[in-house]
PDB file of C-alpha atoms in Angstrom:
ATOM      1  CA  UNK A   1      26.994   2.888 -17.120  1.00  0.00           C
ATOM      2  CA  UNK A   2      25.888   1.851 -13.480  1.00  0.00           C
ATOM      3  CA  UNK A   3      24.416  -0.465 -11.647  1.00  0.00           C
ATOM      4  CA  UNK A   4      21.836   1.747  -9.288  1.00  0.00           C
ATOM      5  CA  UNK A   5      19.665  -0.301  -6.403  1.00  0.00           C
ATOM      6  CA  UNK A   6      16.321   0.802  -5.241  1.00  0.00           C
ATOM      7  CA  UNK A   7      15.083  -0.826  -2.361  1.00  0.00           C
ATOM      8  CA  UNK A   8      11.642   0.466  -0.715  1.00  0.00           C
ATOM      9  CA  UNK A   9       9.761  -1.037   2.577  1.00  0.00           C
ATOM     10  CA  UNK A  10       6.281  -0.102   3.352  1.00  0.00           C
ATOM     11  CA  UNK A  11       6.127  -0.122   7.375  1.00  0.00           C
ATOM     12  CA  UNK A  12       9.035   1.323  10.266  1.00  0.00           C
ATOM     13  CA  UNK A  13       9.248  -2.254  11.197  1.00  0.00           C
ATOM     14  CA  UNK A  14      11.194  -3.403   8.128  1.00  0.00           C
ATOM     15  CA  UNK A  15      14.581  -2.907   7.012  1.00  0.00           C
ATOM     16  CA  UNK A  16      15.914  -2.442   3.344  1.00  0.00           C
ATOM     17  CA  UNK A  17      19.286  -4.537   4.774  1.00  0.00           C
ATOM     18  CA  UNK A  18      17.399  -7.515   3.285  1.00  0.00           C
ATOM     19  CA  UNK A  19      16.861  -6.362   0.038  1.00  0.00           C
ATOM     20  CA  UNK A  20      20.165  -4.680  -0.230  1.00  0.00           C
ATOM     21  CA  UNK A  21      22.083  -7.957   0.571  1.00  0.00           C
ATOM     22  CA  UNK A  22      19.847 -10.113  -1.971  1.00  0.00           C
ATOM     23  CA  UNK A  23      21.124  -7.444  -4.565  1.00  0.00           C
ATOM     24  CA  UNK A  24      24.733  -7.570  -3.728  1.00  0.00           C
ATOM     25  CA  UNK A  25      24.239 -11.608  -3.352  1.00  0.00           C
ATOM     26  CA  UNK A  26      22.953 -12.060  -7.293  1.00  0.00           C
ATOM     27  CA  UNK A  27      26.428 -10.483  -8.302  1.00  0.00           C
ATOM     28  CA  UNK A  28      25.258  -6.640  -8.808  1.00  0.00           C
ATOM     29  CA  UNK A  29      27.928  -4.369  -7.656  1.00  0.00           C
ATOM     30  CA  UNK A  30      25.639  -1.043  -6.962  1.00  0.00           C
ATOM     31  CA  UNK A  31      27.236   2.073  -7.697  1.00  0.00           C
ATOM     32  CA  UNK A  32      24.261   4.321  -5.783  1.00  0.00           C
ATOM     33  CA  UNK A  33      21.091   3.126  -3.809  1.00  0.00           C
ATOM     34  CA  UNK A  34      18.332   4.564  -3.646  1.00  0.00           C
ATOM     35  CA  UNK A  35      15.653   3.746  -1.480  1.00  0.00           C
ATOM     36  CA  UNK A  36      12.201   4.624   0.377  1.00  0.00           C
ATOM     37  CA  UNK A  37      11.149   3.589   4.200  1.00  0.00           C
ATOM     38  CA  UNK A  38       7.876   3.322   5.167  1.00  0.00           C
ATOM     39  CA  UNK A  39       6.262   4.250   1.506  1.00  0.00           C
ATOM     40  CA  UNK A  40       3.514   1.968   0.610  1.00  0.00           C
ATOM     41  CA  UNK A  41       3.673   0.102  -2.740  1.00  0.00           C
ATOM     42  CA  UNK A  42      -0.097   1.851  -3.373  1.00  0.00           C
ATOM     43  CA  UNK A  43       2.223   5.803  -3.367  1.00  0.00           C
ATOM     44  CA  UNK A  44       2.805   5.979  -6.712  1.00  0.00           C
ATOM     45  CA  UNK A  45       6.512   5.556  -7.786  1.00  0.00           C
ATOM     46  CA  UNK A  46       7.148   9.070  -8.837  1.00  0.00           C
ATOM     47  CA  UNK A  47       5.371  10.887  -5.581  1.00  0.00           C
ATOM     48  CA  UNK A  48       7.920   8.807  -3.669  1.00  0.00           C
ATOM     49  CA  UNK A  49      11.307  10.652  -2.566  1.00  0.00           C
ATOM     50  CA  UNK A  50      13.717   7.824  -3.538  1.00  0.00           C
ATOM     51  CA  UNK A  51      12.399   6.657  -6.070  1.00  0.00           C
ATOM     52  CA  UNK A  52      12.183  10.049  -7.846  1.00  0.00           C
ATOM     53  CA  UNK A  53      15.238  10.814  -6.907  1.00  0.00           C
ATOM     54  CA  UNK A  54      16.306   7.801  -8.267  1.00  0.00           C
ATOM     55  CA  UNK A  55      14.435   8.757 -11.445  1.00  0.00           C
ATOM     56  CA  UNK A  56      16.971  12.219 -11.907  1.00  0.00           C
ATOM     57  CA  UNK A  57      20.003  10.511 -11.155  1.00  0.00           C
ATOM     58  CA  UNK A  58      19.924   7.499 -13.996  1.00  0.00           C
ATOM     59  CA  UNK A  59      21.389   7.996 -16.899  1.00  0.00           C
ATOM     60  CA  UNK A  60      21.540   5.820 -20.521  1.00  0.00           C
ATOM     61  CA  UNK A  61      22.755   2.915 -20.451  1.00  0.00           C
ATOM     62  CA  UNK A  62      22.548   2.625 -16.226  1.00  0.00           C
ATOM     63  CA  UNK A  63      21.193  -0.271 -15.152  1.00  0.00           C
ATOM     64  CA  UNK A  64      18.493  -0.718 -12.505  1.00  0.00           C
ATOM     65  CA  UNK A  65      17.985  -3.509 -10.231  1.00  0.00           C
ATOM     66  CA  UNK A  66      15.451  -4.426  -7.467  1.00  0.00           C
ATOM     67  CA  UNK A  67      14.240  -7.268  -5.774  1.00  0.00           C
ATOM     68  CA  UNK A  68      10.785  -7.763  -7.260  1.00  0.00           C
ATOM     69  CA  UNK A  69       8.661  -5.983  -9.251  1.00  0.00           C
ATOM     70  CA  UNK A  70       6.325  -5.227  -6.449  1.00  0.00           C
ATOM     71  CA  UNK A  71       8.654  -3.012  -4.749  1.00  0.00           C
ATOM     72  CA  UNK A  72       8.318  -0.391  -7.932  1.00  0.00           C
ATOM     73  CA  UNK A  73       4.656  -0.658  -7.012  1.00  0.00           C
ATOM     74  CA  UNK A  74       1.513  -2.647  -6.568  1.00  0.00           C
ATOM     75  CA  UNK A  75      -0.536  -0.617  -8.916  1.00  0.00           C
ATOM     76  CA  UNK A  76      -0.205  -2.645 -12.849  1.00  0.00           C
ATOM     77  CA  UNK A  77      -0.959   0.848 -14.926  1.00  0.00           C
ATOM     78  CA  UNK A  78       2.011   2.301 -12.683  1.00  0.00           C
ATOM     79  CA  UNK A  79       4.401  -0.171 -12.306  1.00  0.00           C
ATOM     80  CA  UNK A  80       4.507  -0.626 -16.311  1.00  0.00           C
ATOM     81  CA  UNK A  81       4.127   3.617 -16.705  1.00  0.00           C
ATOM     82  CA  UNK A  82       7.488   3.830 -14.006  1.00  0.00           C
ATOM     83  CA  UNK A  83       9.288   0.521 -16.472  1.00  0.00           C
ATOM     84  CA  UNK A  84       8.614   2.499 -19.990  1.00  0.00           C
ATOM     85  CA  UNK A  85       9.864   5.806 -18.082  1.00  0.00           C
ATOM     86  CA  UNK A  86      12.900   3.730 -17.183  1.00  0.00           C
ATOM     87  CA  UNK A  87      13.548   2.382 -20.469  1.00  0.00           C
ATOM     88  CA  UNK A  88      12.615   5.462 -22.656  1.00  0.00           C
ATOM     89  CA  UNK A  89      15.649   7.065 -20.377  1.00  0.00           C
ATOM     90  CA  UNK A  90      17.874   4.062 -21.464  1.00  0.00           C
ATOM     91  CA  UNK A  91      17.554   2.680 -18.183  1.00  0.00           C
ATOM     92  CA  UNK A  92      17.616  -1.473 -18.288  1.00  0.00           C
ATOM     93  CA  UNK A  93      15.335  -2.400 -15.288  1.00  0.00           C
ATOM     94  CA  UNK A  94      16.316  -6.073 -13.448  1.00  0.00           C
ATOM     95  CA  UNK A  95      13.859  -7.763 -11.515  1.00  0.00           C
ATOM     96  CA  UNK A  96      15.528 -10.434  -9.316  1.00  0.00           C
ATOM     97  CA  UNK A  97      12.613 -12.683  -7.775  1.00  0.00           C
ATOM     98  CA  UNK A  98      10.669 -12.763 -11.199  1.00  0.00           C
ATOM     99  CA  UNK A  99      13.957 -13.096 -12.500  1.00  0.00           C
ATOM    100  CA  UNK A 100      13.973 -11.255 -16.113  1.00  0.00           C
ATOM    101  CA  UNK A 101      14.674  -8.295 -17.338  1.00  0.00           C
ATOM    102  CA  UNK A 102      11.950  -6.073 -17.885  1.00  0.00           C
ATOM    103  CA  UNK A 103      13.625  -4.642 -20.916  1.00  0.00           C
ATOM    104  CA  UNK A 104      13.611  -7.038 -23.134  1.00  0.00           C
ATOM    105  CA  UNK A 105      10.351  -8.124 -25.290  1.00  0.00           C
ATOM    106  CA  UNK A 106       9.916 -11.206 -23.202  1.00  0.00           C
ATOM    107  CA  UNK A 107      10.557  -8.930 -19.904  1.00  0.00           C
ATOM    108  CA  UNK A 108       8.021  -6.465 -20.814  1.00  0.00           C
ATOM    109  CA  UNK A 109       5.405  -9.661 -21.550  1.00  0.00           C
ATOM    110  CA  UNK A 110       6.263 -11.212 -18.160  1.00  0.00           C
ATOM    111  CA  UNK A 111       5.912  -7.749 -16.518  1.00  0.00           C
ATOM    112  CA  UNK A 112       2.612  -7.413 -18.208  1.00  0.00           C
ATOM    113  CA  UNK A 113       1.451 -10.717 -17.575  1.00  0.00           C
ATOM    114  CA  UNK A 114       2.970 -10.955 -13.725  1.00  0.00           C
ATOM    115  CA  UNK A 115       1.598  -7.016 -12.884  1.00  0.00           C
ATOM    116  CA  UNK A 116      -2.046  -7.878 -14.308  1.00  0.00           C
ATOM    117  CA  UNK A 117      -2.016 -11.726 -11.996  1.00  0.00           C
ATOM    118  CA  UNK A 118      -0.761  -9.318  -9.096  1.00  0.00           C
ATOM    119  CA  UNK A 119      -3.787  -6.771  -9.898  1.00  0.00           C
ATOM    120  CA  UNK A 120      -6.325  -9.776 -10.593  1.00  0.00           C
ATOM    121  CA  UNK A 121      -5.233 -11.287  -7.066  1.00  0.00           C
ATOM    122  CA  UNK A 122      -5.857  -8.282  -5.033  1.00  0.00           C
ATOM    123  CA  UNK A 123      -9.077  -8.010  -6.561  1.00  0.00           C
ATOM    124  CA  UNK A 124     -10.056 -11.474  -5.823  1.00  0.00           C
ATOM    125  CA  UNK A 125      -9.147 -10.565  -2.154  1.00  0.00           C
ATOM    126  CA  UNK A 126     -11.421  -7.753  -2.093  1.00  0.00           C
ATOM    127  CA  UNK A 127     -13.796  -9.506  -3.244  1.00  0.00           C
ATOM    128  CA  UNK A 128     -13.811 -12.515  -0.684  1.00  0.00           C
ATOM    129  CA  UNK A 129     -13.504  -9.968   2.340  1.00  0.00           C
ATOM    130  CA  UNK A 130     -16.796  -8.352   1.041  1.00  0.00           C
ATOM    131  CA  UNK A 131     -18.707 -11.477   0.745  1.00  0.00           C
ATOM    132  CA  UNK A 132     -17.101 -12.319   4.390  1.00  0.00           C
ATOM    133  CA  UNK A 133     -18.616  -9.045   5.519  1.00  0.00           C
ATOM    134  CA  UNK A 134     -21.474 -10.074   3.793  1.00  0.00           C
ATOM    135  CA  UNK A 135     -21.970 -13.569   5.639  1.00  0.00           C
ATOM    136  CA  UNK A 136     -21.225 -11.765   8.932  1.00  0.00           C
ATOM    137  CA  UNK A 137     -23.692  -9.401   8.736  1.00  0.00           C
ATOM    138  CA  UNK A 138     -26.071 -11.543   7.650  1.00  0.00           C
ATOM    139  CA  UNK A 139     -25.274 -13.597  10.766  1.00  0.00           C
ATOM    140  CA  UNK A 140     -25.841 -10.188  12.732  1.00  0.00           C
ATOM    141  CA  UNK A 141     -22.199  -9.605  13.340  1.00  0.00           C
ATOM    142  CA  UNK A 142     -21.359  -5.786  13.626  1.00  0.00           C
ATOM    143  CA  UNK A 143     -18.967  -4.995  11.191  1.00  0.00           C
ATOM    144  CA  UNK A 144     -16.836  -1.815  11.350  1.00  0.00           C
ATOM    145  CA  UNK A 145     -15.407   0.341  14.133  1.00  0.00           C
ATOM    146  CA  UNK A 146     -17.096  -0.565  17.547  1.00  0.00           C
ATOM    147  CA  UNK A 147     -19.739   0.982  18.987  1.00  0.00           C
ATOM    148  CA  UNK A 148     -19.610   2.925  21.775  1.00  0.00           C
ATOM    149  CA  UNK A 149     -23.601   3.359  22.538  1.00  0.00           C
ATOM    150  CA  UNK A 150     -26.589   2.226  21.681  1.00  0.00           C
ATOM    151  CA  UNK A 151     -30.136   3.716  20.688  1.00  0.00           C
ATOM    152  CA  UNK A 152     -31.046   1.429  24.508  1.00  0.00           C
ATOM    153  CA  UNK A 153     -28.158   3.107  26.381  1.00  0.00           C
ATOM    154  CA  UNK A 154     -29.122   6.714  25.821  1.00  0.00           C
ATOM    155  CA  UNK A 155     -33.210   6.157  25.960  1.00  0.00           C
ATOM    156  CA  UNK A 156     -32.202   4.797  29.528  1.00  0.00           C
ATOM    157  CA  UNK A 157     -29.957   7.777  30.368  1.00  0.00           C
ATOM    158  CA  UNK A 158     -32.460   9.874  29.282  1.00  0.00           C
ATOM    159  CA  UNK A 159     -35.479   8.397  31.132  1.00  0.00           C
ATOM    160  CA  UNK A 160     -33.199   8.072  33.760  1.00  0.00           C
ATOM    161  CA  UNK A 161     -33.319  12.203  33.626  1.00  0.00           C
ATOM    162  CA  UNK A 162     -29.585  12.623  32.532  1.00  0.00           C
ATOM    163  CA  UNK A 163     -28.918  15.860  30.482  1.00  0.00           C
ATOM    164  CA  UNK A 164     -27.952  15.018  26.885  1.00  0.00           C
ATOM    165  CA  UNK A 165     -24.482  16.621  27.571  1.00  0.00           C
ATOM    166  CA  UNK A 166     -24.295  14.638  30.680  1.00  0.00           C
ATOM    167  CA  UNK A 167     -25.089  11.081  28.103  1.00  0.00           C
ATOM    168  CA  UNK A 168     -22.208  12.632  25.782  1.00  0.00           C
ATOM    169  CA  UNK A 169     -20.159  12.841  28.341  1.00  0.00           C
ATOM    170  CA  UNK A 170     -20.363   9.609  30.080  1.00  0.00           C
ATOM    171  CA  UNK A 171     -20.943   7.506  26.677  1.00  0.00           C
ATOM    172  CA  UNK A 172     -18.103   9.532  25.025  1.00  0.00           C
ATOM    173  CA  UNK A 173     -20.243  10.461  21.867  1.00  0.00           C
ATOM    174  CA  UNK A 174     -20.753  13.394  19.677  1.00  0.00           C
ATOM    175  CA  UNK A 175     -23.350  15.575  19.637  1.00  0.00           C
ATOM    176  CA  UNK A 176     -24.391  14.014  16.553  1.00  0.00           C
ATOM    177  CA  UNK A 177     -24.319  10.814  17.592  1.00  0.00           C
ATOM    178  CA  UNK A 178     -26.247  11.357  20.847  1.00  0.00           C
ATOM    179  CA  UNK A 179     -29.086  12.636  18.491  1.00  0.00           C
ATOM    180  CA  UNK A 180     -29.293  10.000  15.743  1.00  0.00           C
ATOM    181  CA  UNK A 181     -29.062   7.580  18.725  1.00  0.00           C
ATOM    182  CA  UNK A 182     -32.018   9.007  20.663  1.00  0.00           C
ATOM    183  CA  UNK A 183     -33.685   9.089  17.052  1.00  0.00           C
ATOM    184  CA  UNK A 184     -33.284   5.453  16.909  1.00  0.00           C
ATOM    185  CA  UNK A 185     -34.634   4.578  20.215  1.00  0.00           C
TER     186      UNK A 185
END
């Protein structure tokens, strides 16, 4: 019976020293961490090293702790597929910012109920930045990577009596690009 940590941080520019100290703050001595660096919360939990290796170590009866639930993943379907993997190994899993345990009845609810509001929220995000694209467009804002020529530039190049690999050259464009550009002039 041990107390494992998993920790995981999704850029190079974080450290799991945070997590790990909130852990060992709440009173969890941690036998073994386990942890992932730079592994997005969208990787699902078993294609990520630590976290599967995590996954062979545990044993019945081990207990599991992490800082929040998002850090097993952002994804509802996974998150509660990686907690009943957990628990069907005899694993109890401890959340410590929701502040249950997700093995219990009421745990598993909360999970539910706190992994669909997580799911529901990133939706609604979506959702705003498409009707922001929307607006912006609308307002004749160029959305998307920049441009780097325009139907104008190359009709001028071209009258101009510049070769079309001279116009790739000097607009940095493909050859693709110079042609649906001098199509759109």
């Amino acid at each position: 019976m041990s107390v494992i940590g998993y920790c995981r941080v999704s850029t190079n520019d974080q450290t799991i020293t945070n997590q790990q100290q909130q852990i060992a703050e709440s009173g969890y001595q941690v036998t073994k961490w386990f942890t992932d660096n730079a592994v997005s919360g969208a990787v699902k939990a078993s294609e990520r090293q630590g976290f599967s290796d995590m996954l062979n170590y545990v044993r019945e009866g081990d207990t599991l702790v992490c800082v929040a639930i998002d850090r097993l993943g952002r994804n509802t379907i996974d998150v509660l597929q990686t907690v009943e993997l957990l628990q069907s190994k005899g694993v109890k899993v401890i959340s410590l910012r929701e502040g249950f345990d997700l093995s219990t009845p009421v745990g598993k609810a909360m999970l539910t109920m706190m992994a669909g509001l997580a799911s529901l929220e990133k939706d609604l995000i979506a959702e705003r930045r498409a009707a922001g694209i929307k607006r912006a467009k609308s307002e004749g804002v160029h959305c998307g990577r920049p441009r780097k020529a325009t139907s104008e530039q190359v009709t001028q190049m071209i009258n101009a009596g510049m070769s079309p690999r001279e116009i790739m050259s000097q607009l940095q464009i493909s050859k693709a690009s110079f042609y649906r550009l001098k199509q759109g002039s």
